[in-house]
C-alpha positions as YAML, in Angstrom:
chain: A
units: angstrom
residues:
- id: 1
  name: UNK
  ca: [74.48, -55.06, 0.28]
- id: 2
  name: UNK
  ca: [75.58, -52.37, 2.48]
- id: 3
  name: UNK
  ca: [79.04, -52.63, 1.21]
- id: 4
  name: UNK
  ca: [78.11, -52.70, -2.58]
- id: 5
  name: UNK
  ca: [76.32, -49.08, -1.79]
- id: 6
  name: UNK
  ca: [79.37, -47.93, -0.12]
- id: 7
  name: UNK
  ca: [81.54, -48.83, -2.93]
- id: 8
  name: UNK
  ca: [79.64, -47.19, -5.57]
- id: 9
  name: UNK
  ca: [79.12, -44.26, -3.52]
- id: 10
  name: UNK
  ca: [82.84, -44.24, -2.89]
- id: 11
  name: UNK
  ca: [83.41, -44.51, -6.94]
- id: 12
  name: UNK
  ca: [80.67, -41.88, -7.80]
- id: 13
  name: UNK
  ca: [81.88, -39.89, -5.31]
- id: 14
  name: UNK
  ca: [85.79, -40.15, -6.54]
- id: 15
  name: UNK
  ca: [84.72, -39.73, -10.29]
- id: 16
  name: UNK
  ca: [83.12, -36.30, -9.87]
- id: 17
  name: UNK
  ca: [86.37, -35.18, -7.18]
- id: 18
  name: UNK
  ca: [88.41, -36.39, -10.40]
- id: 19
  name: UNK
  ca: [86.07, -34.37, -12.78]
- id: 20
  name: UNK
  ca: [86.60, -31.69, -10.94]
- id: 21
  name: UNK
  ca: [90.23, -31.57, -10.39]
- id: 22
  name: UNK
  ca: [90.69, -32.47, -6.59]
- id: 23
  name: UNK
  ca: [93.32, -34.47, -5.59]
- id: 24
  name: UNK
  ca: [92.03, -37.45, -3.87]
- id: 25
  name: UNK
  ca: [94.32, -39.39, -1.90]
- id: 26
  name: UNK
  ca: [93.66, -42.97, -1.28]
- id: 27
  name: UNK
  ca: [93.91, -46.35, -4.37]
- id: 28
  name: UNK
  ca: [96.91, -46.14, -7.42]
- id: 29
  name: UNK
  ca: [93.42, -45.75, -9.43]
- id: 30
  name: UNK
  ca: [92.51, -42.65, -8.51]
- id: 31
  name: UNK
  ca: [96.16, -41.26, -8.27]
- id: 32
  name: UNK
  ca: [96.47, -42.16, -11.95]
- id: 33
  name: UNK
  ca: [92.71, -40.46, -12.82]
- id: 34
  name: UNK
  ca: [94.28, -37.42, -10.93]
- id: 35
  name: UNK
  ca: [97.53, -37.68, -12.80]
- id: 36
  name: UNK
  ca: [95.64, -37.61, -16.44]
- id: 37
  name: UNK
  ca: [93.76, -34.81, -15.47]
- id: 38
  name: UNK
  ca: [96.70, -32.77, -14.34]
- id: 39
  name: UNK
  ca: [98.58, -33.75, -17.48]
- id: 40
  name: UNK
  ca: [95.62, -32.36, -19.93]
- id: 41
  name: UNK
  ca: [95.57, -29.25, -17.68]
- id: 42
  name: UNK
  ca: [99.32, -28.35, -17.36]
- id: 43
  name: UNK
  ca: [99.33, -29.23, -21.55]
- id: 44
  name: UNK
  ca: [96.97, -25.89, -22.08]
- id: 45
  name: UNK
  ca: [94.87, -28.20, -24.33]
- id: 46
  name: UNK
  ca: [91.13, -27.91, -23.92]
- id: 47
  name: UNK
  ca: [88.68, -30.97, -24.07]
- id: 48
  name: UNK
  ca: [84.75, -31.29, -23.93]
- id: 49
  name: UNK
  ca: [85.08, -30.61, -19.76]
- id: 50
  name: UNK
  ca: [86.55, -27.61, -20.45]
- id: 51
  name: UNK
  ca: [85.15, -25.54, -22.77]
- id: 52
  name: UNK
  ca: [86.10, -21.91, -23.69]
- id: 53
  name: UNK
  ca: [84.78, -19.13, -22.38]
- id: 54
  name: UNK
  ca: [84.42, -15.62, -22.51]
- id: 55
  name: UNK
  ca: [84.12, -12.36, -19.80]
- id: 56
  name: UNK
  ca: [84.17, -8.71, -20.54]
- id: 57
  name: UNK
  ca: [84.22, -5.83, -18.47]
- id: 58
  name: UNK
  ca: [85.65, -2.26, -18.72]
- id: 59
  name: UNK
  ca: [88.61, -0.25, -18.10]
- id: 60
  name: UNK
  ca: [89.96, 2.99, -19.19]
- id: 61
  name: UNK
  ca: [87.02, 3.79, -21.35]
- id: 62
  name: UNK
  ca: [87.01, 0.69, -23.55]
- id: 63
  name: UNK
  ca: [85.36, -2.60, -23.57]
- id: 64
  name: UNK
  ca: [87.70, -5.39, -22.81]
- id: 65
  name: UNK
  ca: [87.24, -9.15, -23.70]
- id: 66
  name: UNK
  ca: [88.77, -11.72, -21.85]
- id: 67
  name: UNK
  ca: [88.75, -15.65, -21.81]
- id: 68
  name: UNK
  ca: [90.17, -18.86, -20.78]
- id: 69
  name: UNK
  ca: [90.85, -22.43, -21.71]
- id: 70
  name: UNK
  ca: [92.22, -21.87, -24.95]
- id: 71
  name: UNK
  ca: [95.28, -23.90, -25.83]
- id: 72
  name: UNK
  ca: [98.34, -22.12, -24.14]
- id: 73
  name: UNK
  ca: [100.83, -20.86, -27.10]
- id: 74
  name: UNK
  ca: [98.44, -20.73, -29.80]
- id: 75
  name: UNK
  ca: [96.86, -18.21, -31.87]
- id: 76
  name: UNK
  ca: [93.06, -16.90, -30.56]
- id: 77
  name: UNK
  ca: [90.85, -15.01, -33.02]
- id: 78
  name: UNK
  ca: [88.11, -12.37, -31.25]
- id: 79
  name: UNK
  ca: [85.71, -10.81, -32.91]
- id: 80
  name: UNK
  ca: [83.32, -8.73, -31.99]
- id: 81
  name: UNK
  ca: [80.09, -8.35, -34.16]
- id: 82
  name: UNK
  ca: [76.79, -6.94, -34.29]
- id: 83
  name: UNK
  ca: [73.73, -8.88, -34.12]
- id: 84
  name: UNK
  ca: [73.49, -8.08, -37.80]
- id: 85
  name: UNK
  ca: [76.72, -9.70, -38.50]
- id: 86
  name: UNK
  ca: [78.72, -6.51, -39.15]
- id: 87
  name: UNK
  ca: [82.25, -6.95, -37.41]
- id: 88
  name: UNK
  ca: [82.97, -4.00, -34.96]
- id: 89
  name: UNK
  ca: [86.62, -5.41, -33.87]
- id: 90
  name: UNK
  ca: [88.68, -8.14, -34.16]
- id: 91
  name: UNK
  ca: [92.11, -9.27, -33.72]
- id: 92
  name: UNK
  ca: [94.48, -12.45, -33.22]
- id: 93
  name: UNK
  ca: [96.41, -12.72, -30.08]
- id: 94
  name: UNK
  ca: [98.06, -15.34, -28.40]
- id: 95
  name: UNK
  ca: [96.77, -17.34, -25.78]
- id: 96
  name: UNK
  ca: [99.00, -17.12, -22.51]
- id: 97
  name: UNK
  ca: [99.02, -18.67, -19.03]
- id: 98
  name: UNK
  ca: [97.61, -16.82, -16.48]
- id: 99
  name: UNK
  ca: [97.39, -16.65, -12.53]
- id: 100
  name: UNK
  ca: [93.73, -16.50, -12.52]
- id: 101
  name: UNK
  ca: [92.01, -17.29, -15.42]
- id: 102
  name: UNK
  ca: [92.55, -21.14, -16.41]
- id: 103
  name: UNK
  ca: [93.97, -23.04, -19.72]
- id: 104
  name: UNK
  ca: [95.18, -20.28, -22.32]
- id: 105
  name: UNK
  ca: [93.98, -16.87, -21.31]
- id: 106
  name: UNK
  ca: [93.38, -14.06, -23.51]
- id: 107
  name: UNK
  ca: [93.07, -10.28, -22.70]
- id: 108
  name: UNK
  ca: [92.15, -7.98, -25.63]
- id: 109
  name: UNK
  ca: [91.70, -4.35, -25.46]
- id: 110
  name: UNK
  ca: [89.32, -3.19, -28.04]
- id: 111
  name: UNK
  ca: [88.52, 0.28, -29.70]
- id: 112
  name: UNK
  ca: [85.28, -0.01, -28.77]
- id: 113
  name: UNK
  ca: [83.86, 2.81, -26.13]
- id: 114
  name: UNK
  ca: [82.55, 1.55, -22.96]
- id: 115
  name: UNK
  ca: [80.70, 1.35, -20.75]
- id: 116
  name: UNK
  ca: [77.76, 1.66, -22.75]
- id: 117
  name: UNK
  ca: [73.67, 1.65, -21.93]
- id: 118
  name: UNK
  ca: [71.22, -0.21, -23.70]
- id: 119
  name: UNK
  ca: [70.50, -3.34, -25.02]
- id: 120
  name: UNK
  ca: [73.19, -5.96, -25.93]
- id: 121
  name: UNK
  ca: [73.31, -5.06, -29.96]
- id: 122
  name: UNK
  ca: [76.31, -7.41, -30.04]
- id: 123
  name: UNK
  ca: [78.32, -10.47, -29.24]
- id: 124
  name: UNK
  ca: [82.09, -11.31, -28.85]
- id: 125
  name: UNK
  ca: [83.70, -14.77, -29.93]
- id: 126
  name: UNK
  ca: [86.92, -16.29, -29.58]
- id: 127
  name: UNK
  ca: [88.41, -18.74, -32.20]
- id: 128
  name: UNK
  ca: [90.97, -21.39, -31.10]
- id: 129
  name: UNK
  ca: [93.33, -22.21, -33.86]
- id: 130
  name: UNK
  ca: [94.46, -25.30, -32.47]
- id: 131
  name: UNK
  ca: [91.43, -27.00, -31.54]
- id: 132
  name: UNK
  ca: [89.27, -24.86, -34.45]
- id: 133
  name: UNK
  ca: [86.49, -24.51, -32.01]
- id: 134
  name: UNK
  ca: [84.35, -21.47, -31.38]
- id: 135
  name: UNK
  ca: [83.60, -20.07, -27.68]
- id: 136
  name: UNK
  ca: [79.92, -19.85, -26.95]
- id: 137
  name: UNK
  ca: [78.93, -16.25, -28.03]
- id: 138
  name: UNK
  ca: [79.01, -13.48, -24.99]
- id: 139
  name: UNK
  ca: [76.42, -10.80, -25.67]
- id: 140
  name: UNK
  ca: [78.03, -6.95, -25.36]
- id: 141
  name: UNK
  ca: [76.74, -3.76, -25.73]
- id: 142
  name: UNK
  ca: [78.40, -1.67, -28.68]
- id: 143
  name: UNK
  ca: [78.26, 1.70, -28.08]
- id: 144
  name: UNK
  ca: [77.77, 4.17, -31.77]
- id: 145
  name: UNK
  ca: [78.88, 7.21, -31.39]
- id: 146
  name: UNK
  ca: [76.73, 10.35, -32.63]
- id: 147
  name: UNK
  ca: [78.70, 13.05, -33.16]
...
């Protein structure tokens, strides 16, 4: 029974580590699993284990929206909308490899002024043309000029 528990725990721990993409030395089965994970990551193809994501930051007075886990070399459509559904900004961009951001990355300089204060009155979302999938919504504050 003790051996069964150790084997079960060993398989569970190995599967968890492989799912995280951490190389595990040992059996040939582990090496094959790690190679399969590496092949998927290297190709830039996203899967359920690595959904696309977005984040935002301010630089040079503008809202920047970036994200990762898109298909490398393929088109991504970024849109920033008000919560009412009206589009404030949109742009097609090609996902590229990036030293920090996993998968295909996009970094988009919007025309939206930032930083803004107040409630999140909009959201950003990106569409991966290759996989026909949308990223989750990223709440953002869209500045409205009052002149």
